CSV table of C-alpha atoms in Angstrom, one decimal:
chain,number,residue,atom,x,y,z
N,1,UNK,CA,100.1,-73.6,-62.3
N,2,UNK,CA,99.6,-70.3,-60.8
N,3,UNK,CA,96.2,-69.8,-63.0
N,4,UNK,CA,94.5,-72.4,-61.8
N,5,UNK,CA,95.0,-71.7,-57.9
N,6,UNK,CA,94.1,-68.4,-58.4
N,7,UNK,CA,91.0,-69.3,-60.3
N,8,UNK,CA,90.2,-71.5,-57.2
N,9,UNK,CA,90.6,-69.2,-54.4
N,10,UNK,CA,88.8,-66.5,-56.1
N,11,UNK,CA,86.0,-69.0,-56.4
N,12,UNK,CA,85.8,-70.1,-53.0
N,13,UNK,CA,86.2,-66.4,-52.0
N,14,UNK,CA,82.7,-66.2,-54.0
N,15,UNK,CA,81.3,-68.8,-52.3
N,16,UNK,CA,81.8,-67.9,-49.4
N,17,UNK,CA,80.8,-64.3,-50.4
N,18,UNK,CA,77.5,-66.1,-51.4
N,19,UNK,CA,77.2,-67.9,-48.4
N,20,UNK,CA,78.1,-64.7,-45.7
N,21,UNK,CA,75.0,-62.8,-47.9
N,22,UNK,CA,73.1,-65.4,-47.8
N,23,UNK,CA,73.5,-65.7,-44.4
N,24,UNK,CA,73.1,-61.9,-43.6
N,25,UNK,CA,69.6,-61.9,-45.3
N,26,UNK,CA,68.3,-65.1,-43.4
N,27,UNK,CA,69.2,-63.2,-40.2
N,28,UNK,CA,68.0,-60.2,-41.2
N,29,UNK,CA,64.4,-62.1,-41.6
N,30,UNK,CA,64.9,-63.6,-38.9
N,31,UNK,CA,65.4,-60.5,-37.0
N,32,UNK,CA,62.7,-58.9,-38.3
N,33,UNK,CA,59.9,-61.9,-37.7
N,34,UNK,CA,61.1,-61.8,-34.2
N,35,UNK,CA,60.8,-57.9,-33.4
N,36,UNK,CA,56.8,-58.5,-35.4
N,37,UNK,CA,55.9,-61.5,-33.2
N,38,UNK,CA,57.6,-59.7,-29.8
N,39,UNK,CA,55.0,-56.7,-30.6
N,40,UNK,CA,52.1,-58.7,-31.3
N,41,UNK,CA,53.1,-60.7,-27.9
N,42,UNK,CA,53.0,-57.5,-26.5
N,43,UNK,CA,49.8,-56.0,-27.6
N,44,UNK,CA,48.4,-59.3,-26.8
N,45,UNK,CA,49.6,-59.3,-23.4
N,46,UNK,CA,48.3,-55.5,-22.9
N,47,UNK,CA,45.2,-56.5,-24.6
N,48,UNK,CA,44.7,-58.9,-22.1
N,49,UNK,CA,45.8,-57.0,-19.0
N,50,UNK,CA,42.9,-54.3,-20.3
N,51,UNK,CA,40.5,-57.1,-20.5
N,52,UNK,CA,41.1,-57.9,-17.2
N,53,UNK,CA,40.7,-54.6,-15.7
N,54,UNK,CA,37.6,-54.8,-17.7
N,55,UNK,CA,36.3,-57.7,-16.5
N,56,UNK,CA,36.8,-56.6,-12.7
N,57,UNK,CA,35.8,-53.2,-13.0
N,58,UNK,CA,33.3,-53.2,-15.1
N,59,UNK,CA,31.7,-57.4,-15.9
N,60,UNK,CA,31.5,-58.5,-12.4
N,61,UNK,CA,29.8,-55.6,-10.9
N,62,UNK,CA,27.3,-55.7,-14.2
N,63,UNK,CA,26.7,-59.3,-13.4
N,64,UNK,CA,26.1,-59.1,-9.4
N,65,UNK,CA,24.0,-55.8,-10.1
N,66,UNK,CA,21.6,-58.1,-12.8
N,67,UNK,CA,21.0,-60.3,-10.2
N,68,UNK,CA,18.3,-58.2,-8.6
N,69,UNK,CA,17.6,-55.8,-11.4
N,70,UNK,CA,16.8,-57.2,-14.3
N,71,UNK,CA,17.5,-53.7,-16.5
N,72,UNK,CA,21.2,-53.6,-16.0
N,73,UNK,CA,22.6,-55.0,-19.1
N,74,UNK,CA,26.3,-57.1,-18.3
N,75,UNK,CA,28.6,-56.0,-21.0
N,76,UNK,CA,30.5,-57.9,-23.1
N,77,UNK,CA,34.5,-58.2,-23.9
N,78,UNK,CA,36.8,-55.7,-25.5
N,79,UNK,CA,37.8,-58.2,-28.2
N,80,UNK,CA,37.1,-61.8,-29.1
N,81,UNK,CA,40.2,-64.2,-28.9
N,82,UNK,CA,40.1,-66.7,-31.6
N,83,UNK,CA,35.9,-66.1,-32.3
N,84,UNK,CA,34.8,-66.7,-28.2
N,85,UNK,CA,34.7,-65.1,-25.2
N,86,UNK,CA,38.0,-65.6,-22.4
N,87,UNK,CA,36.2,-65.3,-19.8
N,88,UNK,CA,32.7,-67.1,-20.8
N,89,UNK,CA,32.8,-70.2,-18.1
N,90,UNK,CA,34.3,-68.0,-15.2
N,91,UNK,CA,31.6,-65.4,-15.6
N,92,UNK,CA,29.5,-68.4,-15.5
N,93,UNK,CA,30.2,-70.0,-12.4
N,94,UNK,CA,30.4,-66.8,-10.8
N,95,UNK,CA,26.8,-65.9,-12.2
N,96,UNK,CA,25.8,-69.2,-10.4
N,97,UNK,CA,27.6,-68.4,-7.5
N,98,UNK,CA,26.6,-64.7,-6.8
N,99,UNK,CA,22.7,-66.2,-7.7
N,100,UNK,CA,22.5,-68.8,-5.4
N,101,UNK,CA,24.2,-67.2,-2.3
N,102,UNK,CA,21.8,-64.0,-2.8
N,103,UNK,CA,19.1,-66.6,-2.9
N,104,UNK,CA,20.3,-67.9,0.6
N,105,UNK,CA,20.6,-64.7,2.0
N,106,UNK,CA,17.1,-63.4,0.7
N,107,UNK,CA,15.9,-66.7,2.2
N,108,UNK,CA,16.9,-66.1,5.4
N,109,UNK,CA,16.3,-63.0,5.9
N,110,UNK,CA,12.7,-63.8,4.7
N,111,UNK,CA,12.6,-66.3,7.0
N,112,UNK,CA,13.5,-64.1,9.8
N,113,UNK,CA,11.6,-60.9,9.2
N,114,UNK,CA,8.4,-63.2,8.8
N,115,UNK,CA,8.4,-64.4,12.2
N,116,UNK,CA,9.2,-61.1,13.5
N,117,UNK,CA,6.3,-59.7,11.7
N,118,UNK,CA,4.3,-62.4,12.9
N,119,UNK,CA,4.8,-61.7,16.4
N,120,UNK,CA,4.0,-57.8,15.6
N,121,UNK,CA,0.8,-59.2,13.9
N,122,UNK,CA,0.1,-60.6,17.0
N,123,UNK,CA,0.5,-57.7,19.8
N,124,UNK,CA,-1.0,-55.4,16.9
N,125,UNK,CA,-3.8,-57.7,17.4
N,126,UNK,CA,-4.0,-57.8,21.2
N,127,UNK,CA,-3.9,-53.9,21.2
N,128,UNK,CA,-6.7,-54.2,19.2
N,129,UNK,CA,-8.4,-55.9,21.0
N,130,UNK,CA,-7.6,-54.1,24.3
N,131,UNK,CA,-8.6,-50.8,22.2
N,132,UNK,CA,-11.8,-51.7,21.1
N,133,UNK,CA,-13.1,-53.1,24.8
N,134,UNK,CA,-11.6,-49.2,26.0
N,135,UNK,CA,-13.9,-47.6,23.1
N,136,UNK,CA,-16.8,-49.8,24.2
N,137,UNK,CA,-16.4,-49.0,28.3
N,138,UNK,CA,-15.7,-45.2,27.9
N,139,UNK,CA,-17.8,-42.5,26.7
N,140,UNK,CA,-16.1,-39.2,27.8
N,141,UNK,CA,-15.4,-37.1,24.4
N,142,UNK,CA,-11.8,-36.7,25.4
N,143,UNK,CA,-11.0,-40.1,26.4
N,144,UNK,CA,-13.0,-41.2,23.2
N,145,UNK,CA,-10.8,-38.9,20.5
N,146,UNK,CA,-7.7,-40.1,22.2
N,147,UNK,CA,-8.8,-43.8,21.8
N,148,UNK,CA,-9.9,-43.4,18.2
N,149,UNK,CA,-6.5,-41.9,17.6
N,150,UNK,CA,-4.8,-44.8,19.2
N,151,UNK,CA,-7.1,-47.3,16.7
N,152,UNK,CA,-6.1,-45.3,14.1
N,153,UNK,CA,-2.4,-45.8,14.8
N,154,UNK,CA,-2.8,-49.4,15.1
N,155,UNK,CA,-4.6,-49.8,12.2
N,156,UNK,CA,-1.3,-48.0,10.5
N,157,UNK,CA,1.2,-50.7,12.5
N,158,UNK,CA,-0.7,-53.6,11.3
N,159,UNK,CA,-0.8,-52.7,7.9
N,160,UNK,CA,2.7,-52.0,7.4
N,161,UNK,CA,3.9,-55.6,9.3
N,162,UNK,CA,0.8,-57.4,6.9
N,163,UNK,CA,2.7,-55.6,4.1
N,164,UNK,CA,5.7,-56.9,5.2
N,165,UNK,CA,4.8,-60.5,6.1
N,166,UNK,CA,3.3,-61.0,2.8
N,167,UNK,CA,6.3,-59.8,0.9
N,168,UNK,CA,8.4,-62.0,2.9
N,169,UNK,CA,6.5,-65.2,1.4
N,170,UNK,CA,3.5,-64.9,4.6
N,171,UNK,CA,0.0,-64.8,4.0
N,172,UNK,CA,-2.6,-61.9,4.6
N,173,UNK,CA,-3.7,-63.3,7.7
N,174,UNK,CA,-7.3,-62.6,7.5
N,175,UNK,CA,-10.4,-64.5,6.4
N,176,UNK,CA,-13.3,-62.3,5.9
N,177,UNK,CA,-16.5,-62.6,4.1
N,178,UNK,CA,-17.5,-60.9,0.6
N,179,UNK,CA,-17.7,-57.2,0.8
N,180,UNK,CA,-19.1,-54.6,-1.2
N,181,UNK,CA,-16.3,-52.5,-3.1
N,182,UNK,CA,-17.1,-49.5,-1.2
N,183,UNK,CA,-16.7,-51.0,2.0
N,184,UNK,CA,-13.4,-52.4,0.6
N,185,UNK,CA,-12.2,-48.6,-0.2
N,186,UNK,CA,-13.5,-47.8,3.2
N,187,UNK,CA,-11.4,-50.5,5.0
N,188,UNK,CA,-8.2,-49.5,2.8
N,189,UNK,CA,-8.9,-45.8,3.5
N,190,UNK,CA,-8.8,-46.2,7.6
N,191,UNK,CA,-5.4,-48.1,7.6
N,192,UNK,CA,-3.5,-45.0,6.0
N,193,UNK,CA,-2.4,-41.6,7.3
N,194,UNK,CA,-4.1,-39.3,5.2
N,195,UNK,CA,-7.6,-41.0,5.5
N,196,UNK,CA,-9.6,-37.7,5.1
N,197,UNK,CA,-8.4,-36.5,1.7
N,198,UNK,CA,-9.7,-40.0,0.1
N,199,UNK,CA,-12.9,-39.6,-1.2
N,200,UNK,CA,-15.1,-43.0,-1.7
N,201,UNK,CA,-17.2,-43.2,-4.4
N,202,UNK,CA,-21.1,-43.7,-4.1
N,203,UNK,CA,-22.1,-46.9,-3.0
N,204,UNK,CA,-21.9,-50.4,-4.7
N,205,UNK,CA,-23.5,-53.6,-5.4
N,206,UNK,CA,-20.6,-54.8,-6.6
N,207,UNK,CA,-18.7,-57.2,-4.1
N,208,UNK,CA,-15.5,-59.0,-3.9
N,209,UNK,CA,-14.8,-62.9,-3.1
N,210,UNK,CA,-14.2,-63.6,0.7
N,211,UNK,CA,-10.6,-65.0,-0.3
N,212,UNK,CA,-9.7,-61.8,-2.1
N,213,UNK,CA,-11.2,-59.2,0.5
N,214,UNK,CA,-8.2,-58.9,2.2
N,215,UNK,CA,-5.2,-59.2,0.2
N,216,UNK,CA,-7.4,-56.3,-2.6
N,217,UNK,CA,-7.8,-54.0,0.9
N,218,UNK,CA,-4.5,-54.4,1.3
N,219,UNK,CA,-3.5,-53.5,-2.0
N,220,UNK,CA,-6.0,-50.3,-2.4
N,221,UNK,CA,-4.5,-49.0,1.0
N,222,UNK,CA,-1.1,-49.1,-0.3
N,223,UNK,CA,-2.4,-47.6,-3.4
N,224,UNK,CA,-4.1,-45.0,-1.4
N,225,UNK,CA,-0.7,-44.0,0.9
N,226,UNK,CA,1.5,-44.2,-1.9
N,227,UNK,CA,-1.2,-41.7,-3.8
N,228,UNK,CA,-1.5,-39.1,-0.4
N,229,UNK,CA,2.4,-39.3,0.0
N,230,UNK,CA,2.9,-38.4,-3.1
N,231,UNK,CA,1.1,-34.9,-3.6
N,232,UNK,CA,0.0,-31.6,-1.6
N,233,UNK,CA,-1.0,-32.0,1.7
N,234,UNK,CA,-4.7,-30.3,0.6
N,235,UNK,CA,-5.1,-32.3,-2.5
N,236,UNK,CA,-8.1,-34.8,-2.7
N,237,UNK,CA,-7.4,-38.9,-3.9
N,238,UNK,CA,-10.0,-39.5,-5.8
N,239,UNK,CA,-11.5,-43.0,-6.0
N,240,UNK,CA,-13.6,-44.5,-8.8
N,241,UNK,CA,-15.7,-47.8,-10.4
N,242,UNK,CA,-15.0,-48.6,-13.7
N,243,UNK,CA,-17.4,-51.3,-15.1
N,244,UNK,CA,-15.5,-53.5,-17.7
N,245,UNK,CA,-16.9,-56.3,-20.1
N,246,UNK,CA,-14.9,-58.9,-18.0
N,247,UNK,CA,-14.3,-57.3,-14.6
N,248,UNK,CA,-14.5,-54.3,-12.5
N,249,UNK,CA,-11.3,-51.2,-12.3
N,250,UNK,CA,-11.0,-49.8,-9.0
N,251,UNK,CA,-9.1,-46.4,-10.4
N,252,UNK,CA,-7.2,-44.1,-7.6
N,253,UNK,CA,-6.0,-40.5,-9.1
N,254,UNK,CA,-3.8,-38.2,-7.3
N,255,UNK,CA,-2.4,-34.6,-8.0
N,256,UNK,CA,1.1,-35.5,-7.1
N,257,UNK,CA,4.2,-34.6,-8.9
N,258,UNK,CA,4.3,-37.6,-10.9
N,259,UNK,CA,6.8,-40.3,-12.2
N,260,UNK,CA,9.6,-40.7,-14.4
N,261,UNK,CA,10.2,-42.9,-17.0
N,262,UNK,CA,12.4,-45.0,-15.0
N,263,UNK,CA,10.3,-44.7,-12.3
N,264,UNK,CA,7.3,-46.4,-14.3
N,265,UNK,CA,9.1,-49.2,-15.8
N,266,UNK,CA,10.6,-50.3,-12.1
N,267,UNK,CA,7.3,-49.7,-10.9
N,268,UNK,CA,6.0,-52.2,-13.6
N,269,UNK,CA,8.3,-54.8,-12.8
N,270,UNK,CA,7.9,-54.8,-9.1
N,271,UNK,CA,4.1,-55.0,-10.1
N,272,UNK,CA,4.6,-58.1,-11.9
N,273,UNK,CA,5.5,-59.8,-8.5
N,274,UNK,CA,9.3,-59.7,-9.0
N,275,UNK,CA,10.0,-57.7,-5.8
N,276,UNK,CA,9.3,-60.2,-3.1
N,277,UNK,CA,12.8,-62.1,-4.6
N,278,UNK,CA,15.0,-59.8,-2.2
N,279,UNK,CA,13.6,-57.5,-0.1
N,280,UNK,CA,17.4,-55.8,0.4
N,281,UNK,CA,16.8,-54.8,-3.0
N,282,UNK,CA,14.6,-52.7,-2.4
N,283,UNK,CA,16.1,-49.9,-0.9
N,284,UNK,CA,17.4,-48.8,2.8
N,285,UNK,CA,14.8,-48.2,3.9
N,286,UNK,CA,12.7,-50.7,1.6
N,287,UNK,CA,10.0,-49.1,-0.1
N,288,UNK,CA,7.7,-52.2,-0.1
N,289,UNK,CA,4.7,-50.8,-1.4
N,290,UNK,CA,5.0,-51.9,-5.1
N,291,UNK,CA,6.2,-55.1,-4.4
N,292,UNK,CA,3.1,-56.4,-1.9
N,293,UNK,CA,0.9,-55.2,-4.4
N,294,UNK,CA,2.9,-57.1,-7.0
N,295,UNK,CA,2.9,-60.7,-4.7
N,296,UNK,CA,-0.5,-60.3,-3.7
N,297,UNK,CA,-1.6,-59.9,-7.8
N,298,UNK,CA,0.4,-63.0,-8.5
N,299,UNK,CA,-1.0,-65.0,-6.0
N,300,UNK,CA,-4.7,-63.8,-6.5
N,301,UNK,CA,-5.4,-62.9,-10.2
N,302,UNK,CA,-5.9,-59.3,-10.1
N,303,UNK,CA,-3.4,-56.7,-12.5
N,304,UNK,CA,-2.3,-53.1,-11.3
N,305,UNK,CA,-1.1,-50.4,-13.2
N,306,UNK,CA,0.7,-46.8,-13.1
N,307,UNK,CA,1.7,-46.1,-16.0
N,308,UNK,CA,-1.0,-43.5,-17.0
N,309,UNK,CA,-1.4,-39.8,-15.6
N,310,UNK,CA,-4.3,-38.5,-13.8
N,311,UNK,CA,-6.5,-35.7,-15.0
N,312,UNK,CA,-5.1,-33.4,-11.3
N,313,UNK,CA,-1.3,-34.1,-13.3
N,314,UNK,CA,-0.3,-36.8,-11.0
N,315,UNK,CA,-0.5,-40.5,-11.1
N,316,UNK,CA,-3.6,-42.9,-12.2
N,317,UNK,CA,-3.5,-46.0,-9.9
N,318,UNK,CA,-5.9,-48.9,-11.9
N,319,UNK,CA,-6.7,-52.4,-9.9
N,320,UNK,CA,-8.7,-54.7,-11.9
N,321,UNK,CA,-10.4,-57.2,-10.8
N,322,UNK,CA,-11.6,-60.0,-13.5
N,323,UNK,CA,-15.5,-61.4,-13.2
N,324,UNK,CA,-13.7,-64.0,-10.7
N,325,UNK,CA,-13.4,-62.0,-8.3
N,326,UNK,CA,-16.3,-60.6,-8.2
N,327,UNK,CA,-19.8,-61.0,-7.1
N,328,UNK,CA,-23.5,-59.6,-5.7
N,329,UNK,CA,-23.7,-58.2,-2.5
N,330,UNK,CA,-26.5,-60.0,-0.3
N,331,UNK,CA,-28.9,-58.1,0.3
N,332,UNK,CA,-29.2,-56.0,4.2
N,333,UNK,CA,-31.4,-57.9,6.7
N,334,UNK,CA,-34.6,-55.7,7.6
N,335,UNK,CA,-34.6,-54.3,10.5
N,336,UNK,CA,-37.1,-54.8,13.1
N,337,UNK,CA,-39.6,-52.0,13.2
N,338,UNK,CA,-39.7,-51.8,17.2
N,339,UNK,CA,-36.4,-51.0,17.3
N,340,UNK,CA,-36.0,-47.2,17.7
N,341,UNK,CA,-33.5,-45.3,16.1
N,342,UNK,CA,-30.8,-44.4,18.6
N,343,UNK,CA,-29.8,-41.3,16.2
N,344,UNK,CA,-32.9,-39.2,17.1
N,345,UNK,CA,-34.3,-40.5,20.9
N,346,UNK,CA,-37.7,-39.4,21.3
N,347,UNK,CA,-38.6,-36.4,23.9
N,348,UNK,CA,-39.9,-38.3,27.0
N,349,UNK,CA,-42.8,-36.3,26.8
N,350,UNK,CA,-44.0,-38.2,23.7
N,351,UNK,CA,-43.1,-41.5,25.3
N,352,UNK,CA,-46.4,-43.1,26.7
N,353,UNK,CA,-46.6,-46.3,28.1
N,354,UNK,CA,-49.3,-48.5,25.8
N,355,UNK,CA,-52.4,-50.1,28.1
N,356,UNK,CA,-51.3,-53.7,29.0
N,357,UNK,CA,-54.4,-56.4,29.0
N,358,UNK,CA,-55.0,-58.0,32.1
N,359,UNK,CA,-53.7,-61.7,32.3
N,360,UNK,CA,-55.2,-64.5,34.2
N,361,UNK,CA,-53.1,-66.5,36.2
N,362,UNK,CA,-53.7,-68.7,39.1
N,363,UNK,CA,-54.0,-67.5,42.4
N,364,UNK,CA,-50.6,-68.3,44.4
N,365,UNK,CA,-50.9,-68.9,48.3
N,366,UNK,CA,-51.2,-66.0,50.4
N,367,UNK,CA,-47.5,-64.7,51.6
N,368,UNK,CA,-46.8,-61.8,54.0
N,369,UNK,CA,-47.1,-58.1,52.5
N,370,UNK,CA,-43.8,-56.6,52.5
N,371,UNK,CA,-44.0,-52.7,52.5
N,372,UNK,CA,-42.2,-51.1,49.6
N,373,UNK,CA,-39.7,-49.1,51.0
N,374,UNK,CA,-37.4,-51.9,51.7
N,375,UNK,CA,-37.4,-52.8,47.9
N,376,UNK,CA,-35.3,-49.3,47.1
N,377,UNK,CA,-34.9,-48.1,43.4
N,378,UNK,CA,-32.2,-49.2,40.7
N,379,UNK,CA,-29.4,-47.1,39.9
N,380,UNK,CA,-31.6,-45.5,37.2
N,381,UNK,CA,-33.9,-43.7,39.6
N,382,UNK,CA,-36.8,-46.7,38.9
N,383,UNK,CA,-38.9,-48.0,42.0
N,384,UNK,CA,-38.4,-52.1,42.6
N,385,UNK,CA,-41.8,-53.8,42.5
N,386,UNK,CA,-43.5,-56.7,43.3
N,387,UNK,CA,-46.5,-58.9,42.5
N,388,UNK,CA,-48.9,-57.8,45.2
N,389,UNK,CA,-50.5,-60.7,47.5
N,390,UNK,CA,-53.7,-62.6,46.2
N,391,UNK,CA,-56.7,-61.9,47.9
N,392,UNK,CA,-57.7,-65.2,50.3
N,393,UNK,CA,-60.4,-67.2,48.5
N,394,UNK,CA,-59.9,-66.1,45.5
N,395,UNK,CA,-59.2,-68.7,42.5
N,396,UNK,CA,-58.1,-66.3,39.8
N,397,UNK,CA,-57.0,-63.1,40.0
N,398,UNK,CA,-56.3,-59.7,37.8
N,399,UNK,CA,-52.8,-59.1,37.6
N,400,UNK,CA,-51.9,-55.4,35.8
N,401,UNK,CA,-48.4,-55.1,35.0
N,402,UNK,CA,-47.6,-51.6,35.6
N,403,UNK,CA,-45.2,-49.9,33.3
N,404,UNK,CA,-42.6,-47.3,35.3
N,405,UNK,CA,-42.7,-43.9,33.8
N,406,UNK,CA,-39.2,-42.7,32.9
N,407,UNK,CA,-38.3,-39.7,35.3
N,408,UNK,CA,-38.0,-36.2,33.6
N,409,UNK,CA,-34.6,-35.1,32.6
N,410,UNK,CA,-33.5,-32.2,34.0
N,411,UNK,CA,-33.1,-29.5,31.3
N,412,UNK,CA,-29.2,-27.6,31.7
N,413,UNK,CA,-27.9,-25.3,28.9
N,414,UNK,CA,-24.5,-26.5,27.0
N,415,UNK,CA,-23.2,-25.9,24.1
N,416,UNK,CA,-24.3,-28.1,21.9
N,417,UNK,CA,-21.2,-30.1,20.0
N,418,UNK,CA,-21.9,-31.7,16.5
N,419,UNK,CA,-18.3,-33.4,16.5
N,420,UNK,CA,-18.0,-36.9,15.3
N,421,UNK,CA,-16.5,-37.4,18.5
N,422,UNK,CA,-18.9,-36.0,20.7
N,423,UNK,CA,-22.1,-37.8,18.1
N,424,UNK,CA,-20.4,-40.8,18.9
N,425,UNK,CA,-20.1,-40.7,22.6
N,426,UNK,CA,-23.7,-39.6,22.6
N,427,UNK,CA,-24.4,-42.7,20.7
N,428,UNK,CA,-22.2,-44.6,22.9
N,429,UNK,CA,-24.0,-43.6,26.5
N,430,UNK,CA,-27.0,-43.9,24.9
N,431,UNK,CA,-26.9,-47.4,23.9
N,432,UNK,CA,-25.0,-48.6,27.1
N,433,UNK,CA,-28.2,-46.9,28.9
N,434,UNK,CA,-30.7,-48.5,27.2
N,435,UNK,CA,-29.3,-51.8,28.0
N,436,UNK,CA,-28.9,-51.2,31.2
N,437,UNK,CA,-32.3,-49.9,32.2
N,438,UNK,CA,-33.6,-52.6,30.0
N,439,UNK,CA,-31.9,-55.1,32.1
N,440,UNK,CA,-33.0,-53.4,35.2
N,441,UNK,CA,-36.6,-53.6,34.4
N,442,UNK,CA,-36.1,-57.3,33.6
N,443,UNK,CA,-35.0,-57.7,37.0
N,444,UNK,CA,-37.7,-55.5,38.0
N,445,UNK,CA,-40.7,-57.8,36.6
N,446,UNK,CA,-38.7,-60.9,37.5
């Protein structure tokens, strides 16, 4: 009887031996999945804390930068959860975001710097005008070379507000007719600083549109500055024709220092008319001159390059304009040949009055002789005359015009002064004399 109780406690003892172990093991597994899964939990969560810190420090910046340079690359995630991107549609939104309130903001203050530079234009204009009439009415040397410094200056001003207006979504301004492509270097060259060290080419049939005179000026003088701020204060800019098979290369070279290899490829995609976007992008201050060329060769069909060096070791500047562009000059007007040259006035001892035939006309009534004193002389020095009185009786009469001699200048020894200055106050006085004496004598045989 015994036995068999023993035989069943000692198996139950077993089983629950077997059970306990079994038991043990299962927890043991259990145990051990969990502590795996809490570490990948944790290096999930720490993955995703360093994704984060990517993402802030490193995505967003990427992506606000890309918005106005196009080289800046946005980088991608650390690591892919489950095959895609975490943070693809919030980088998205705030890609569309960033894009459309830069937009705004370029908009506005497009919007506003046009109309500033439009009111500049204007008064730029006025003092022009104001300049020009002070050029015409003086002639003193002094008072001239301060004048023509002041033009010059202005000329400066209203290049760099054009420049501006026109990068700001504004148009040149100007309507001018076709001009030859030196006169087009030579209106480029007298809106920059270093005018004197550009040297124009011989001159050319060659001519541009009348729509494109302006906005290719425009261009060449930012060409031209860019080219003389660039290099030694002594070195030339040399400018040159290059005939092509489809066009014409106006090609600027320059003994500056050069540009890198960044430099050229930003230069390049200004050039393709990306700058006028954002003009804040463009550096404090903005340096412009890239972009306006690259607007005005989007909106008119001419291509600019730099990306070449110059024989001097600095930069080669190449505008080409296609056969579109492009036309004959009309040819000059001939010029009267009884006009005299005002660049060498003869000596008055070589000027002789030619005999004047005698003209028949019919015999007015008799009036009063008036003695000649009371007539006087013009400011010029030249007696006033009048017809004499008929003769009584007489049906026709002789009438002989006399011609008044010009009065001998007095002779007074100065220094003579080849200046540009000085040859073109001479040239001034001169002409503003002979119109008024030949007013005078007008009056004179009136």
């Amino acid at each position: 009887m015994e036995y068999p109780l023993l035989t069943a406690a000692l198996v139950c003892v077993s089983l629950l031996a077997a059970a306990f172990a079994l038991l043990l093991v299962r927890q043991r597994r259990v145990t051990v999945n969990t502590g795996r899964r809490g570490e990948q939990l944790l290096a999930e969560l720490r993955a995703r804390e360093e994704e984060d810190r990517h993402l802030l420090h490193r995505r967003l910046p990427a992506i606000v930068e890309a918005q106005t340079n196009q080289a800046v690359a946005v980088p991608g995630p650390l690591r892919a959860f489950n095959g895609e991107d975490p943070h693809r549609e919030l980088l998205v939104v705030i890609s569309e975001l960033t894009g459309q309130t830069r937009r705004n903001a370029a908009e506005s203050a497009a919007a506003t710097l046009r109309a500033m530079m439009r009111t500049v234009q204007n008064l730029a204009g006025e003092q022009q005008v104001l300049i020009s009439a002070m050029e015409e009415h003086h002639d003193n040397p002094d008072v001239l070379d301060g004048l023509l410094g002041l033009d010059h200056a202005n000329s400066q001003l209203g290049r760099r507000a054009q420049a501006t207006a026109v990068l700001c979504g504004s148009w040149p301004g100007l309507q001018r007719s076709a001009a030859t492509l030196t006169d087009v270097v030579r209106g480029a060259t007298g809106r920059i600083r270093d005018y004197a060290r550009v040297q124009i080419p011989a001159p050319s049939d060659t001519a541009v549109v009348s729509q494109a005179v302006e906005p290719v000026v425009l261009a060449v003088a930012e060409l031209l500055d860019n080219g003389a701020r660039h290099s030694q204060p002594g070195s030339p800019v040399q400018v040159t024709f290059q005939q092509a098979h489809n066009g014409l290369a106006i090609v600027i070279d320059d003994a500056g220092v050069g540009m890198t290899v960044e430099a050229v490829q930003r230069a390049g995609w200004l050039l393709e008319g990306h700058g006028g976007q954002d003009i804040a992008a463009l550096g404090v201050p903005p340096r412009i001159g890239f972009a306006v060329i690259g607007v005005l060769s989007h909106r008119y069909g001419f291509r600019v390059s730099v990306d070449m060096r110059s024989p001097f070791g600095g930069v080669r500047a190449v505008l080409f304009l296609p056969s579109e562009l492009l036309t004959r000059a009309a040819a000059p007007a001939p010029v009267p040949q009884e006009v005299p040259s005002l660049a060498a006035p003869a000596s008055p001892a070589a000027i002789t009055p030619s005999p004047t035939p005698p003209v028949r006309v019919p015999a007015p009534e008799p009036q009063p002789a008036e003695p000649a004193g009371e007539l006087g002389t013009t400011e010029h020095g030249l007696p006033r005359r009048r017809r004499r009185a008929p003769v009584t009786g007489a049906a026709t009469t002789t009438l002989s015009v006399p011609v008044p001699q010009p009065a001998a200048p007095e002779v007074t020894e100065s220094p003579v002064n080849h200046s540009p200055v000085a040859t073109a106050t001479a040239w001034q006085r001169g002409t503003r004399q002979g119109r008024a004496s030949s007013t005078d004598d007008e009056r004179d045989f009136q």
